[in-house]
Structures are given as structure tokens and as C-alpha cells.
Amino acid sequence: MDKTIKLTSEQQRKVLFRLLGYIKPHKKAVMIAFGLLLLSTLGELAGPYLIKIFIDDYLTPRNLEVQPLMVLGITYILIQIMNVVIMYFQLFKFQEIALYIIQQLRVDVFTKIHTLGLRYFDKIPAGSIVSRVTNDTEAIKDMFVSVLATFIQSGFMIFGIIIAMFVLNVKLGAICLILLPILGFIIYTYRKYSANFYQDIRERLSQLNAKLSESLQGMNIIQVFRQEKRLKTEFDDINTKHYNAGMRNIKLEGLLLRPAIDLVYVLGLIFVLSYFGISSFANPIEIGVLYAFVSYLDRFFEPVNNMMMRLSLYQQAIVSAFRVFTVLDEEDVEPSLALNRENKIKNGVIEFKNVTFSYDGKQDVLKNISFTAREGETVALVGHTGSGKSSIVNLLMRFYDFGKGDILIDGKSLKSFNKSELRERMGLVLQDPFLFYGTVKDNIRLYNKEITDEEVIEAAKFVQANQFIEKLEDQYNHKVVERGSAFSSGQRQLIAFARTILTNPKVLILDEATANIDTETEEAIQFALSKMRKGRTTIAIAHRLSTIQDADLILVLHKGNIVERGNHQQLLQQRGLYYKMYLLQNGAADSIEETVEHKVELT
């Protein structure tokens, strides 16, 4: 789960400036939006001043000349109408800019995720990553739409109101500046505490998404093992923490946002009215000036209130942006590969030379592994769970970087091949193949438009997948739902075999490819595999020893070490761990005790 991180003021500033950097490609649109914003602010400021002129110059002295009053009235109405139109285009422009920015930000995050190594996904829940791409970027959008425009407009408004106050009464305008430090202190206090609260809220929301994602993916296991109550308790615990974090922030907002600002406003209003009241004893006061001053004071606090109300969105956006930038700055990327295209996989000879590997940097899961798979040979990896079989495949596919030793292909280091060469010339079939939304045809050719329908059909026939595909309602255009759940394990595996053989790989890697397949389907796949392996170097992980008896070399792994090696007959003659595993799988009950004893000896 994500850990709650407290953002310092310096971190918040860096995040803000980095966010503002996304505005650079939209400079022209931003300048137009700010120009409209300035015009709408001037329109807002002009209203009270025009009314002040009407009261002091026409209403109080009873100077009711029709033509000047008509000009004044029409001017006021036109300003208000133009203000509405300008505000519409101004809001539209800011929305457009915000959507462009979030669109780019989401693309950046999505692209970055595909460059991360598998180590990152081992430690971060999928739901948390989804939350950062969706919820967090949506919170950032609110900042560009509401916060940025509101803050700038409010800044213009406050600055313009202060100037207007000085024009009306220099002395009183200067005294009203005392309110600014008080408001600044309230804003500072709110920001100081709300940042932590919002960070907590976002992290709890991320945890909720992670727990929900886990529950949906494992729904069958949850129901079979009656884990509903436990999952509900865990979800309720996270949800309660999210609620408590939200309540703490609501209490803070309830104290420092509207109530505190309204209190300062009331005190300011009392002060202004008292000033005019006392001044009236010595000299007559202009009613228009009093109205304009009170109106400006009210409008002075309106943008302040707007800013304070948007501060919550600002804090959410800063926290969300920090979480998004954490992904963008993640250094745990997939292992680097060479950029040159000179090295090509021609023969497919694979050699592990004293390879040692650890997932966490503490405990080695592979220890000094050495073996050679020659061109066209099949090397099988067997051993108990956790012995290191899948780790060898992970290193060969370059999903993880190895620390000690080297892996050679055709005598050249694995690290010297570029990514496209490795992915094109090495075919991988997993125990649980993944199918995408789309059609059967799309899943076989993986949306590669250069591959024709005839080649897709030929690949399906090669692995005998055509036998069930042609019985489907739409055959190769049959719709595939999420993860191919409408197909059996064997059918999904056959589609995966067709997908792999279509790329014509030089090296074939089978990660327990027949583990979840029924006997009838396994026979079809074994027949297809015998054809696929011709002329290809094959690395096969197997639990069922019956599937790899014809392998050229069998490596028996135990706790990260190769403890036995040879072909099927040689290993049986050694009467070691492989021999006992073979007896156990073939129903020799008296071998169970021997196998356990042998495990103890190895331990």
C-alpha cells in the first residue's frame, strides 16, 4: 500500500512550478484567456463606480438630465452584458487549456508506466496505479479550470479594488490594507494543515482502489473460500480511515474558510461604517462614495472567499500532482538494452555463465547458474516451487536485470541486443495466457496490420487451434471478453501458441505452458510443440515430467542451484531428486517418504 508522505512547502512549490510548465505549449491560448480575464475584472470594477457617479452627481443634487442619465444607464447595461459574454469565453478557454494539459499528462503517465520494470509492479498495487492515472489527474484538471483562473482573477480584482479605494479615499484605503496580513495568516494556516490532510485522503483513496481491484480480480477465490467477511472488514477499515481524514479536513475548512473570512469582513465593514459615521460629524459625506466603498469592500472579500474555497481544490491538485510526478520520476524502469541494431539472433544458442540474481537485493534466488542450450535443442527446467525456474526465464526475457555473471546469445551478451530484436526473435508462452478485448483474429496477430488473415489462419492450423475456432459463431471474428474468460484454459493456451508461432521466433520459451490443460488438448499441443521446436532453441519450464522426457537437457533446480543435469534416462540412472520426483508423479507411493528425506538432505 502507499505510504502517506507529508509535503513540505518547498516540495509544494516545486510541484506547482512543474505543473505550470505544462502551460508552455499553450502560451497563445493562455494569453487570450488572461486578456479576457482582465477585461471581465475591469467590467466588475466599473459597476460600483458608475453607480457612485449616478448617486453623487445626479441623484443627490437632483440633477436628473435625461441624456446623461441615458448614457450612464446604457453604458452600465452594456458593460454587464459584455462582462457575461467575456466570462463565457474566458471560462471556455481555461477549460480547453485544462483538458489539453490533462490529456498530455495522462499520456505521459500511461507511457511511463509501460517503460517501468516488473520490479515496480511487484511492489505497487495495480489499483493504486489506476488511481494515479484517473483520480489524481482529474484533481489536477480542477486546479487549471477553477483554481488558476480564480486565483488570477481574484488577484486582479483585489489589486483593482485597492486602487479604486485609494481613488475614493486615500486615508481609508491605506487603513484597509491592514486586512491583508490578517487574511494572509488565515490562508497560510489553512495551507499548512490541509496539505497533510489531503495527502492522507488521496493515499486512502488509492488504497480503496487497490483493495477494490484486488477483490474484483479474485472474486471467484473470494467466493469459493468464503472470504467476503474478511475483505469487507479490510475495506471498511480503509474506508473508515478515508472518512476520518475527510472529517479532519472538513473541520479545518469549517473553521478557516468562510467563517473566519466572514468575521474579518464584518470587522472591516464595522470599521468603514464607523469611519464614515465619525467623519459625518465634521463634514458631510458623499452617499455615492459610501456606497462604492462598501460595495468594493464586499467585492474585496468575495474574491478572497473564492480563493479560500478553491484552496481545497488547490491542495488536492498539488497532492495529486506529487503522486503523478512520483510515477513520472520513477527510476525503477525496465532493464536497459542496446540501441544499436547490429547484433542479430541467428542461431539461438543460449549460454548462462555464473549468473546470480536477487529480486530484493538481499536474498539470492539464483546462485551461480551455468548451462548452455545449443541451436535447436530443448532445455527443460524442473524443480519444486521457488527453486528458481521462472527467474531464469525472467532474466532471459530481460524483464529483470541480473547482478553477477552474464547471459550470452550466439556468443554475445544479452545486454548488447536491442529490445525489438529480442522481442521479435524470442517467443514466450505463459502458464496463464493473457487475451485482450477484441476478436480471436486480433489476439493472434496482436493488431499487427502487416499480418494477413491467411497467416493468422495458417498459424492457428499449425497449433491445431483452428479445430475449436472454426466451431465458434463468428470463427476468427468471434468477440473476446476480458482476459478471454469465455474460453477454457486450453483454448486460451492454443490462441497463445498461435500468437507465438506467428512471429516465427528463433528461441521458444515455455513457462509451464501445458500445466492447466486437459489431456485431450495437451496431446494436440504436444504435437504442435514437436513441430514448433524444430530448428528452434527451446527453454521449457515443466511440472509434469512426462511432457519433457524428450528434452536434450534437463536441469533440476533446488533453492536457486542446479543440483542435477542430463537427459531423462541419465537422470533416472542417477536415482537423485529427479528420479524421486518421477516416481512420485507416476504413483509410486513408497517413494514419497524417500522424496521427503531427500528434500531434508538438500535443505
XYZ file of C-alpha atoms in Angstrom:
603
model
C 0.000 0.000 0.000
C 1.021 3.588 -0.496
C 2.660 5.348 2.409
C 1.430 8.762 3.450
C 4.066 11.405 2.723
C 3.977 14.871 4.268
C 4.723 17.538 1.684
C 6.912 20.439 2.740
C 6.335 23.982 1.466
C 9.393 23.637 -0.778
C 8.033 20.414 -2.298
C 4.671 22.085 -2.914
C 6.351 24.972 -4.722
C 8.354 22.604 -6.934
C 5.229 20.637 -7.806
C 3.352 23.857 -8.653
C 6.115 25.181 -10.937
C 6.357 21.803 -12.641
C 2.608 21.807 -13.237
C 2.767 25.312 -14.660
C 5.431 24.039 -17.060
C 2.686 22.151 -18.898
C 1.219 25.530 -19.914
C 4.181 26.383 -22.176
C 2.807 24.694 -25.332
C -0.409 26.704 -24.892
C 1.089 30.192 -24.383
C -1.100 31.834 -27.011
C -4.325 30.374 -25.615
C -3.284 31.310 -22.064
C -2.576 34.930 -23.074
C -6.020 35.150 -24.687
C -7.641 33.677 -21.571
C -5.784 36.107 -19.295
C -6.737 39.026 -21.548
C -10.397 38.056 -21.278
C -9.931 37.639 -17.540
C -8.542 41.174 -17.238
C -11.455 42.591 -19.250
C -14.045 40.827 -17.099
C -12.289 42.109 -13.944
C -12.367 45.703 -15.241
C -16.058 45.236 -16.001
C -16.673 44.087 -12.430
C -14.831 47.133 -11.039
C -16.610 49.612 -13.308
C -20.085 48.784 -11.974
C -19.850 50.295 -8.439
C -18.007 53.368 -9.748
C -20.755 54.113 -12.309
C -23.383 53.786 -9.558
C -21.320 56.133 -7.356
C -21.366 58.731 -10.192
C -25.134 58.330 -10.515
C -25.748 58.815 -6.783
C -23.332 61.723 -6.128
C -23.555 63.588 -9.455
C -27.202 63.088 -10.381
C -29.420 61.577 -7.657
C -28.240 63.557 -4.573
C -28.185 67.016 -6.280
C -31.415 66.047 -8.152
C -29.688 66.656 -11.463
C -31.980 64.411 -13.476
C -30.997 65.296 -17.026
C -32.313 62.623 -19.359
C -29.494 62.441 -21.887
C -26.564 61.989 -19.410
C -28.613 59.504 -17.377
C -29.457 57.554 -20.538
C -25.775 57.429 -21.494
C -24.842 56.345 -17.978
C -27.556 53.676 -17.847
C -26.812 52.269 -21.299
C -23.094 52.198 -20.516
C -23.770 50.257 -17.291
C -26.051 47.740 -19.065
C -23.606 47.252 -21.964
C -20.744 46.640 -19.544
C -22.775 43.989 -17.707
C -23.795 42.253 -20.967
C -20.252 42.337 -22.317
C -18.998 41.027 -18.998
C -21.262 37.967 -19.265
C -20.075 37.255 -22.821
C -16.407 37.741 -21.913
C -16.722 35.488 -18.847
C -18.227 32.745 -21.023
C -15.302 32.787 -23.468
C -12.817 33.152 -20.629
C -14.165 30.054 -18.821
C -14.324 28.136 -22.103
C -10.691 28.970 -22.850
C -9.465 27.886 -19.413
C -11.453 24.629 -19.686
C -9.942 23.956 -23.096
C -6.398 24.569 -21.829
C -7.014 22.368 -18.784
C -8.308 19.468 -20.877
C -5.311 19.704 -23.226
C -2.919 19.661 -20.268
C -4.593 16.701 -18.530
C -4.732 14.851 -21.826
C -0.962 15.266 -22.196
C -0.334 14.420 -18.539
C -2.321 11.197 -18.772
C -0.470 10.202 -21.940
C 2.850 10.914 -20.179
C 1.892 8.759 -17.188
C 0.484 5.943 -19.323
C 3.606 5.956 -21.493
C 5.874 5.999 -18.438
C 4.076 3.022 -16.892
C 4.920 0.938 -19.955
C 8.620 1.698 -19.515
C 8.736 0.582 -15.869
C 10.344 -2.681 -14.903
C 8.460 -5.569 -13.353
C 10.101 -4.758 -10.001
C 7.883 -1.658 -9.785
C 4.698 -3.659 -10.337
C 5.847 -6.192 -7.760
C 5.708 -3.524 -5.046
C 2.868 -1.190 -6.164
C -0.768 -2.479 -6.292
C -2.492 -2.144 -9.665
C -5.402 -0.213 -8.117
C -3.001 2.419 -6.795
C -1.536 2.944 -10.264
C -5.019 3.225 -11.777
C -5.909 5.824 -9.127
C -2.952 7.983 -10.138
C -3.802 7.870 -13.831
C -7.516 8.614 -13.324
C -8.459 10.217 -9.992
C -5.253 12.174 -9.456
C -5.125 13.632 -12.953
C -8.787 14.623 -12.632
C -7.939 16.552 -9.453
C -5.149 18.325 -11.341
C -7.655 19.350 -14.016
C -9.752 21.105 -11.363
C -6.744 23.240 -10.482
C -6.305 24.524 -14.031
C -10.048 25.036 -14.515
C -11.075 26.505 -11.162
C -8.035 27.369 -9.108
C -5.716 29.023 -11.621
C -8.412 31.195 -13.214
C -9.938 32.072 -9.832
C -6.606 32.974 -8.244
C -5.530 35.209 -11.120
C -8.936 36.845 -11.446
C -9.087 37.327 -7.683
C -5.607 38.833 -7.759
C -6.643 41.267 -10.482
C -9.841 42.063 -8.582
C -8.117 42.673 -5.236
C -5.451 44.854 -6.859
C -8.087 46.826 -8.773
C -10.286 47.255 -5.683
C -7.348 48.580 -3.646
C -6.634 51.140 -6.391
C -10.334 52.105 -6.514
C -10.389 52.506 -2.712
C -7.392 54.835 -2.863
C -9.091 56.847 -5.594
C -12.183 57.237 -3.413
C -10.388 57.874 -0.105
C -6.599 57.635 0.254
C -6.575 57.570 4.046
C -9.269 54.905 4.400
C -7.772 52.844 1.561
C -4.395 52.808 3.333
C -6.004 51.757 6.614
C -7.873 48.890 4.878
C -4.519 47.416 3.847
C -4.252 46.196 7.449
C -6.719 43.456 6.477
C -4.249 41.874 4.046
C -1.806 40.450 6.679
C -4.758 39.006 8.627
C -6.078 37.285 5.505
C -2.576 36.105 4.629
C -2.210 34.486 8.041
C -5.528 32.624 7.632
C -4.502 31.367 4.183
C -1.074 30.280 5.440
C -2.574 28.374 8.381
C -5.099 26.617 6.177
C -2.464 25.577 3.651
C -0.131 24.322 6.348
C -2.595 21.828 7.809
C -4.781 20.988 4.819
C -1.812 19.734 2.754
C -1.286 16.870 5.210
C -4.991 16.104 5.388
C -5.383 15.975 1.623
C -2.287 13.824 1.251
C -3.856 11.369 3.689
C -7.174 11.468 1.784
C -5.549 10.760 -1.583
C -3.500 7.885 -0.209
C -6.567 6.330 1.430
C -8.490 6.672 -1.841
C -5.616 4.958 -3.624
C -5.774 2.123 -1.088
C -9.535 1.812 -1.624
C -8.976 1.447 -5.362
C -6.254 -1.131 -4.786
C -8.465 -3.193 -2.471
C -11.399 -2.969 -4.894
C -9.204 -4.025 -7.830
C -7.856 -6.978 -5.855
C -11.386 -8.062 -4.892
C -12.714 -7.894 -8.450
C -9.790 -9.849 -9.888
C -10.030 -12.553 -7.236
C -13.824 -12.742 -6.945
C -14.007 -16.468 -7.680
C -11.429 -17.280 -4.992
C -13.158 -14.939 -2.524
C -16.493 -16.674 -3.000
C -15.100 -20.208 -3.037
C -13.160 -19.737 0.203
C -15.822 -17.510 1.786
C -13.510 -14.526 2.208
C -16.292 -11.950 1.811
C -16.356 -11.063 5.513
C -12.586 -10.602 5.752
C -12.453 -8.440 2.612
C -15.408 -6.391 3.855
C -13.630 -5.808 7.174
C -10.402 -4.735 5.445
C -12.284 -2.483 3.016
C -14.295 -0.978 5.873
C -11.091 -0.276 7.813
C -9.551 1.642 4.883
C -12.866 3.377 4.196
C -13.105 4.492 7.835
C -9.600 5.959 7.686
C -10.582 7.787 4.498
C -13.687 9.118 6.261
C -11.688 10.259 9.306
C -9.150 12.053 7.090
C -12.012 13.761 5.264
C -13.675 14.817 8.534
C -10.446 16.354 9.819
C -10.238 18.436 6.680
C -13.924 19.433 6.876
C -13.415 20.690 10.431
C -10.431 22.740 9.275
C -12.404 24.174 6.348
C -15.372 24.882 8.608
C -13.164 26.994 10.854
C -10.754 28.759 8.493
C -12.607 29.178 5.232
C -15.929 31.027 5.141
C -16.453 31.692 8.885
C -13.012 33.225 9.511
C -13.128 35.319 6.330
C -16.677 36.478 7.102
C -15.558 37.550 10.569
C -12.760 39.683 9.112
C -15.249 41.106 6.589
C -17.703 42.092 9.334
C -14.923 43.751 11.316
C -13.795 45.605 8.182
C -17.373 46.723 7.440
C -17.828 47.969 11.018
C -14.586 49.902 10.721
C -15.564 51.534 7.386
C -19.063 52.499 8.575
C -17.641 53.810 11.838
C -15.118 55.917 9.925
C -17.815 57.476 7.728
C -20.118 57.915 10.723
C -17.477 59.779 12.719
C -16.447 61.809 9.656
C -20.055 62.938 9.128
C -19.951 64.925 12.409
C -17.281 67.208 10.971
C -18.049 67.235 7.247
C -20.889 65.948 5.088
C -20.151 62.643 3.394
C -20.973 61.627 -0.153
C -23.533 58.808 -0.196
C -22.138 57.579 -3.527
C -18.655 57.290 -2.052
C -20.056 55.391 0.958
C -21.961 53.017 -1.341
C -18.941 52.488 -3.599
C -16.620 51.900 -0.620
C -18.982 49.369 0.994
C -19.542 47.709 -2.395
C -15.806 47.491 -3.040
C -15.240 46.128 0.443
C -17.834 43.441 -0.235
C -16.245 42.688 -3.586
C -12.821 42.678 -1.924
C -13.845 39.758 0.289
C -15.713 37.931 -2.463
C -12.503 37.036 -4.361
C -10.805 36.261 -1.052
C -13.633 33.845 -0.242
C -13.371 32.370 -3.730
C -9.647 31.879 -3.260
C -10.135 30.267 0.124
C -12.852 27.950 -1.186
C -10.555 26.971 -4.088
C -7.634 26.342 -1.759
C -9.075 22.920 -1.022
C -9.003 22.111 -4.746
C -5.507 23.564 -4.943
C -4.261 21.352 -2.112
C -5.875 18.293 -3.697
C -4.273 19.151 -7.029
C -0.800 19.647 -5.512
C -1.001 16.352 -3.612
C -2.341 14.545 -6.687
C 0.334 16.096 -8.901
C 3.021 14.974 -6.451
C 1.717 11.399 -6.694
C 1.607 11.573 -10.505
C 5.112 13.054 -10.711
C 6.328 10.279 -8.407
C 5.365 7.830 -11.156
C 6.912 10.003 -13.878
C 10.152 10.255 -11.873
C 10.265 6.545 -11.039
C 13.736 5.226 -11.799
C 12.854 1.545 -11.490
C 12.495 1.207 -15.263
C 12.841 -1.935 -17.328
C 16.451 -3.091 -17.818
C 18.269 -1.048 -20.434
C 19.018 -2.605 -23.771
C 21.422 -1.641 -26.520
C 20.239 0.930 -29.065
C 22.299 -0.409 -31.980
C 20.704 -2.798 -34.443
C 23.869 -4.614 -35.468
C 23.555 -7.696 -33.244
C 21.088 -10.247 -34.589
C 19.889 -13.549 -33.177
C 20.786 -16.068 -35.910
C 21.339 -19.480 -34.340
C 19.659 -19.032 -30.948
C 22.476 -20.524 -28.853
C 21.864 -19.556 -25.212
C 24.516 -19.671 -22.515
C 24.195 -18.784 -18.833
C 27.620 -18.068 -17.307
C 27.756 -17.991 -13.498
C 24.540 -15.943 -13.195
C 23.472 -14.842 -9.712
C 20.234 -12.920 -9.202
C 18.159 -11.418 -6.388
C 14.749 -9.706 -6.543
C 15.222 -7.667 -3.374
C 18.989 -7.271 -3.364
C 19.236 -9.340 -0.172
C 18.384 -12.961 -0.848
C 19.688 -14.683 -3.987
C 17.064 -16.717 -5.845
C 19.597 -17.886 -8.438
C 23.132 -18.859 -7.428
C 25.958 -19.259 -9.921
C 23.759 -20.695 -12.691
C 25.623 -22.029 -15.745
C 24.310 -24.061 -18.698
C 24.212 -23.984 -22.494
C 21.248 -24.512 -24.823
C 22.580 -25.207 -28.327
C 20.812 -24.411 -31.572
C 17.663 -26.481 -31.996
C 17.986 -28.096 -28.559
C 15.325 -28.249 -25.870
C 16.431 -27.490 -22.312
C 13.866 -28.253 -19.615
C 13.819 -26.703 -16.155
C 12.264 -28.736 -13.340
C 12.159 -28.344 -9.594
C 9.901 -27.601 -6.679
C 8.095 -24.267 -6.304
C 10.562 -21.475 -5.528
C 13.551 -23.308 -6.948
C 14.284 -20.531 -9.485
C 12.813 -21.834 -12.754
C 10.705 -18.743 -13.572
C 13.575 -16.470 -12.522
C 15.753 -17.952 -15.274
C 13.021 -17.175 -17.823
C 12.559 -13.652 -16.423
C 16.254 -12.924 -16.874
C 16.378 -14.426 -20.345
C 13.401 -12.277 -21.422
C 15.203 -9.278 -19.870
C 12.313 -8.493 -17.532
C 14.852 -8.086 -14.697
C 18.490 -7.106 -14.635
C 20.943 -9.644 -13.252
C 23.797 -8.714 -10.957
C 26.610 -11.216 -11.420
C 27.602 -13.314 -14.414
C 26.330 -12.960 -17.955
C 23.809 -14.415 -20.391
C 25.007 -14.937 -23.957
C 23.024 -15.407 -27.146
C 25.107 -16.619 -30.068
C 28.184 -15.690 -28.051
C 27.097 -12.075 -27.461
C 25.890 -10.607 -24.201
C 22.119 -10.373 -23.818
C 22.591 -6.703 -22.918
C 24.087 -5.967 -26.344
C 20.856 -6.747 -28.234
C 18.229 -4.076 -28.769
C 14.694 -4.522 -27.481
C 12.987 -5.112 -30.823
C 15.413 -7.881 -31.775
C 14.863 -9.738 -28.513
C 11.077 -9.421 -28.637
C 10.874 -10.432 -32.316
C 13.190 -13.426 -32.100
C 12.166 -14.793 -28.696
C 8.663 -16.224 -28.248
C 7.147 -16.599 -24.775
C 4.123 -18.684 -23.803
C 2.987 -18.383 -20.174
C 1.051 -20.784 -17.985
C -1.908 -18.378 -17.870
C -2.023 -16.568 -21.251
C -3.493 -13.070 -21.412
C -6.110 -12.232 -24.035
C -7.190 -8.695 -24.901
C -10.579 -7.259 -25.738
C -11.226 -7.689 -29.427
C -11.550 -10.698 -31.709
C -9.774 -14.043 -31.881
C -8.015 -12.848 -35.024
C -6.798 -9.655 -33.324
C -5.491 -11.633 -30.348
C -3.473 -13.916 -32.590
C -1.820 -11.167 -34.610
C -1.929 -8.626 -31.755
C -3.276 -5.857 -34.010
C -0.295 -6.062 -36.361
C -1.841 -4.935 -39.662
C 1.097 -6.303 -41.643
C -0.009 -9.838 -40.777
C -2.665 -11.114 -43.191
C -5.771 -13.146 -42.325
C -4.293 -16.082 -44.224
C -1.203 -16.059 -41.992
C -3.412 -15.963 -38.896
C -5.400 -18.984 -40.091
C -2.209 -20.835 -41.011
C -0.752 -20.245 -37.524
C -3.985 -21.466 -35.898
C -3.907 -24.614 -38.025
C -0.252 -25.169 -37.130
C -1.094 -25.441 -33.412
C -4.489 -27.079 -34.128
C -6.371 -24.120 -32.643
C -8.499 -23.999 -35.790
C -10.426 -27.049 -34.569
C -12.264 -25.047 -31.884
C -12.071 -21.611 -33.533
C -13.978 -22.775 -36.605
C -16.781 -24.051 -34.345
C -17.315 -20.553 -32.879
C -20.246 -18.474 -34.131
C -18.090 -15.886 -35.912
C -14.990 -18.084 -36.108
C -11.902 -15.835 -36.257
C -14.056 -12.725 -35.770
C -15.518 -14.102 -32.543
C -15.511 -11.468 -29.771
C -13.094 -11.968 -26.876
C -14.253 -10.631 -23.495
C -11.948 -9.517 -20.662
C -8.910 -11.816 -20.331
C -10.681 -14.340 -22.580
C -12.725 -15.646 -19.655
C -15.317 -17.177 -22.021
C -12.696 -19.651 -23.290
C -11.296 -22.654 -21.463
C -7.688 -22.655 -20.261
C -6.745 -24.961 -23.110
C -8.384 -22.760 -25.743
C -6.647 -19.651 -24.419
C -3.356 -21.508 -24.476
C -3.869 -22.607 -28.082
C -4.523 -18.989 -29.106
C -1.331 -18.004 -27.273
C 0.597 -20.702 -29.178
C -0.774 -19.435 -32.480
C 0.206 -15.882 -31.478
C 3.750 -17.008 -30.704
C 4.320 -19.201 -33.771
C 3.083 -16.357 -35.997
C 6.181 -14.301 -35.082
C 8.447 -17.204 -36.150
C 10.792 -16.899 -33.125
C 14.283 -18.351 -33.084
C 14.117 -19.001 -29.328
C 10.983 -20.514 -27.800
C 10.311 -20.116 -24.059
C 7.564 -22.175 -22.445
C 6.656 -21.299 -18.871
C 4.608 -24.347 -17.795
C 2.592 -23.937 -20.981
C 0.730 -27.238 -20.539
C 0.112 -27.036 -16.787
C -3.569 -26.021 -16.931
C -4.615 -28.022 -19.976
C -6.788 -31.125 -20.177
C -5.357 -34.372 -21.534
C -7.015 -34.145 -24.959
C -5.838 -30.568 -25.526
C -2.388 -31.437 -24.195
C -1.988 -34.112 -26.847
C -2.794 -31.556 -29.542
C -0.355 -29.062 -28.068
C 2.409 -31.631 -27.657
C 2.018 -32.497 -31.326
C 2.209 -28.784 -32.216
C 5.194 -28.266 -29.898
C 7.136 -31.027 -31.577
C 6.786 -29.095 -34.851
C 7.429 -25.702 -33.239
C 10.656 -26.857 -31.615
C 12.241 -27.970 -34.880
C 15.056 -25.583 -35.720
C 14.391 -23.515 -32.579
C 16.179 -23.378 -29.249
C 13.577 -24.131 -26.587
C 13.641 -23.378 -22.859
C 10.747 -25.144 -21.153
C 9.607 -24.992 -17.537
C 7.628 -28.091 -16.609
C 5.986 -29.557 -13.551
C 4.752 -32.675 -15.308
C 7.875 -34.610 -16.187
C 6.017 -36.627 -18.827
C 5.967 -33.543 -21.068
C 9.762 -33.090 -21.239
C 11.093 -36.660 -21.482
C 12.411 -35.972 -24.985
C 14.320 -32.833 -23.900
C 18.003 -32.753 -24.868
C 18.971 -31.401 -21.447
C 17.040 -31.354 -18.176
C 18.181 -29.081 -15.351
C 16.951 -29.896 -11.853
C 16.888 -26.809 -9.632
C 16.657 -26.586 -5.865
C 16.809 -23.337 -3.893
C 18.445 -21.441 -6.764
C 21.087 -24.099 -7.549
C 21.341 -26.608 -10.379
C 21.632 -29.860 -8.421
C 21.292 -32.307 -11.330
C 21.631 -32.161 -15.117
C 21.294 -34.619 -18.012
C 18.626 -36.135 -20.239
C 15.672 -38.141 -18.974
C 17.407 -41.533 -18.945
C 20.616 -40.179 -17.424
C 18.743 -38.521 -14.570
C 16.751 -41.663 -13.827
C 20.003 -43.614 -13.616
C 21.411 -41.106 -11.119
C 18.490 -42.003 -8.794
C 18.552 -38.487 -7.320
C 15.876 -35.831 -6.869
C 14.607 -36.112 -10.477
C 14.246 -39.886 -10.077
C 12.202 -39.466 -6.935
C 10.045 -36.746 -8.499
C 9.402 -39.070 -11.452
C 8.393 -41.932 -9.208
C 6.134 -39.669 -7.181
C 4.321 -38.389 -10.292
C 3.899 -41.919 -11.601
C 2.165 -43.175 -8.473
C 4.996 -44.913 -6.638
C 3.676 -44.465 -3.092
C 6.783 -45.831 -1.402
C 8.846 -43.059 -2.994
C 7.059 -40.321 -1.074
C 8.971 -40.957 2.118
C 12.245 -41.124 0.164
C 11.450 -37.816 -1.556
C 10.779 -36.108 1.753
C 14.031 -37.474 3.172
C 15.908 -36.258 0.105
C 14.397 -32.786 0.487
C 15.597 -32.702 4.077
C 19.091 -33.665 2.961
C 19.137 -30.876 0.370
C 17.848 -28.392 2.913
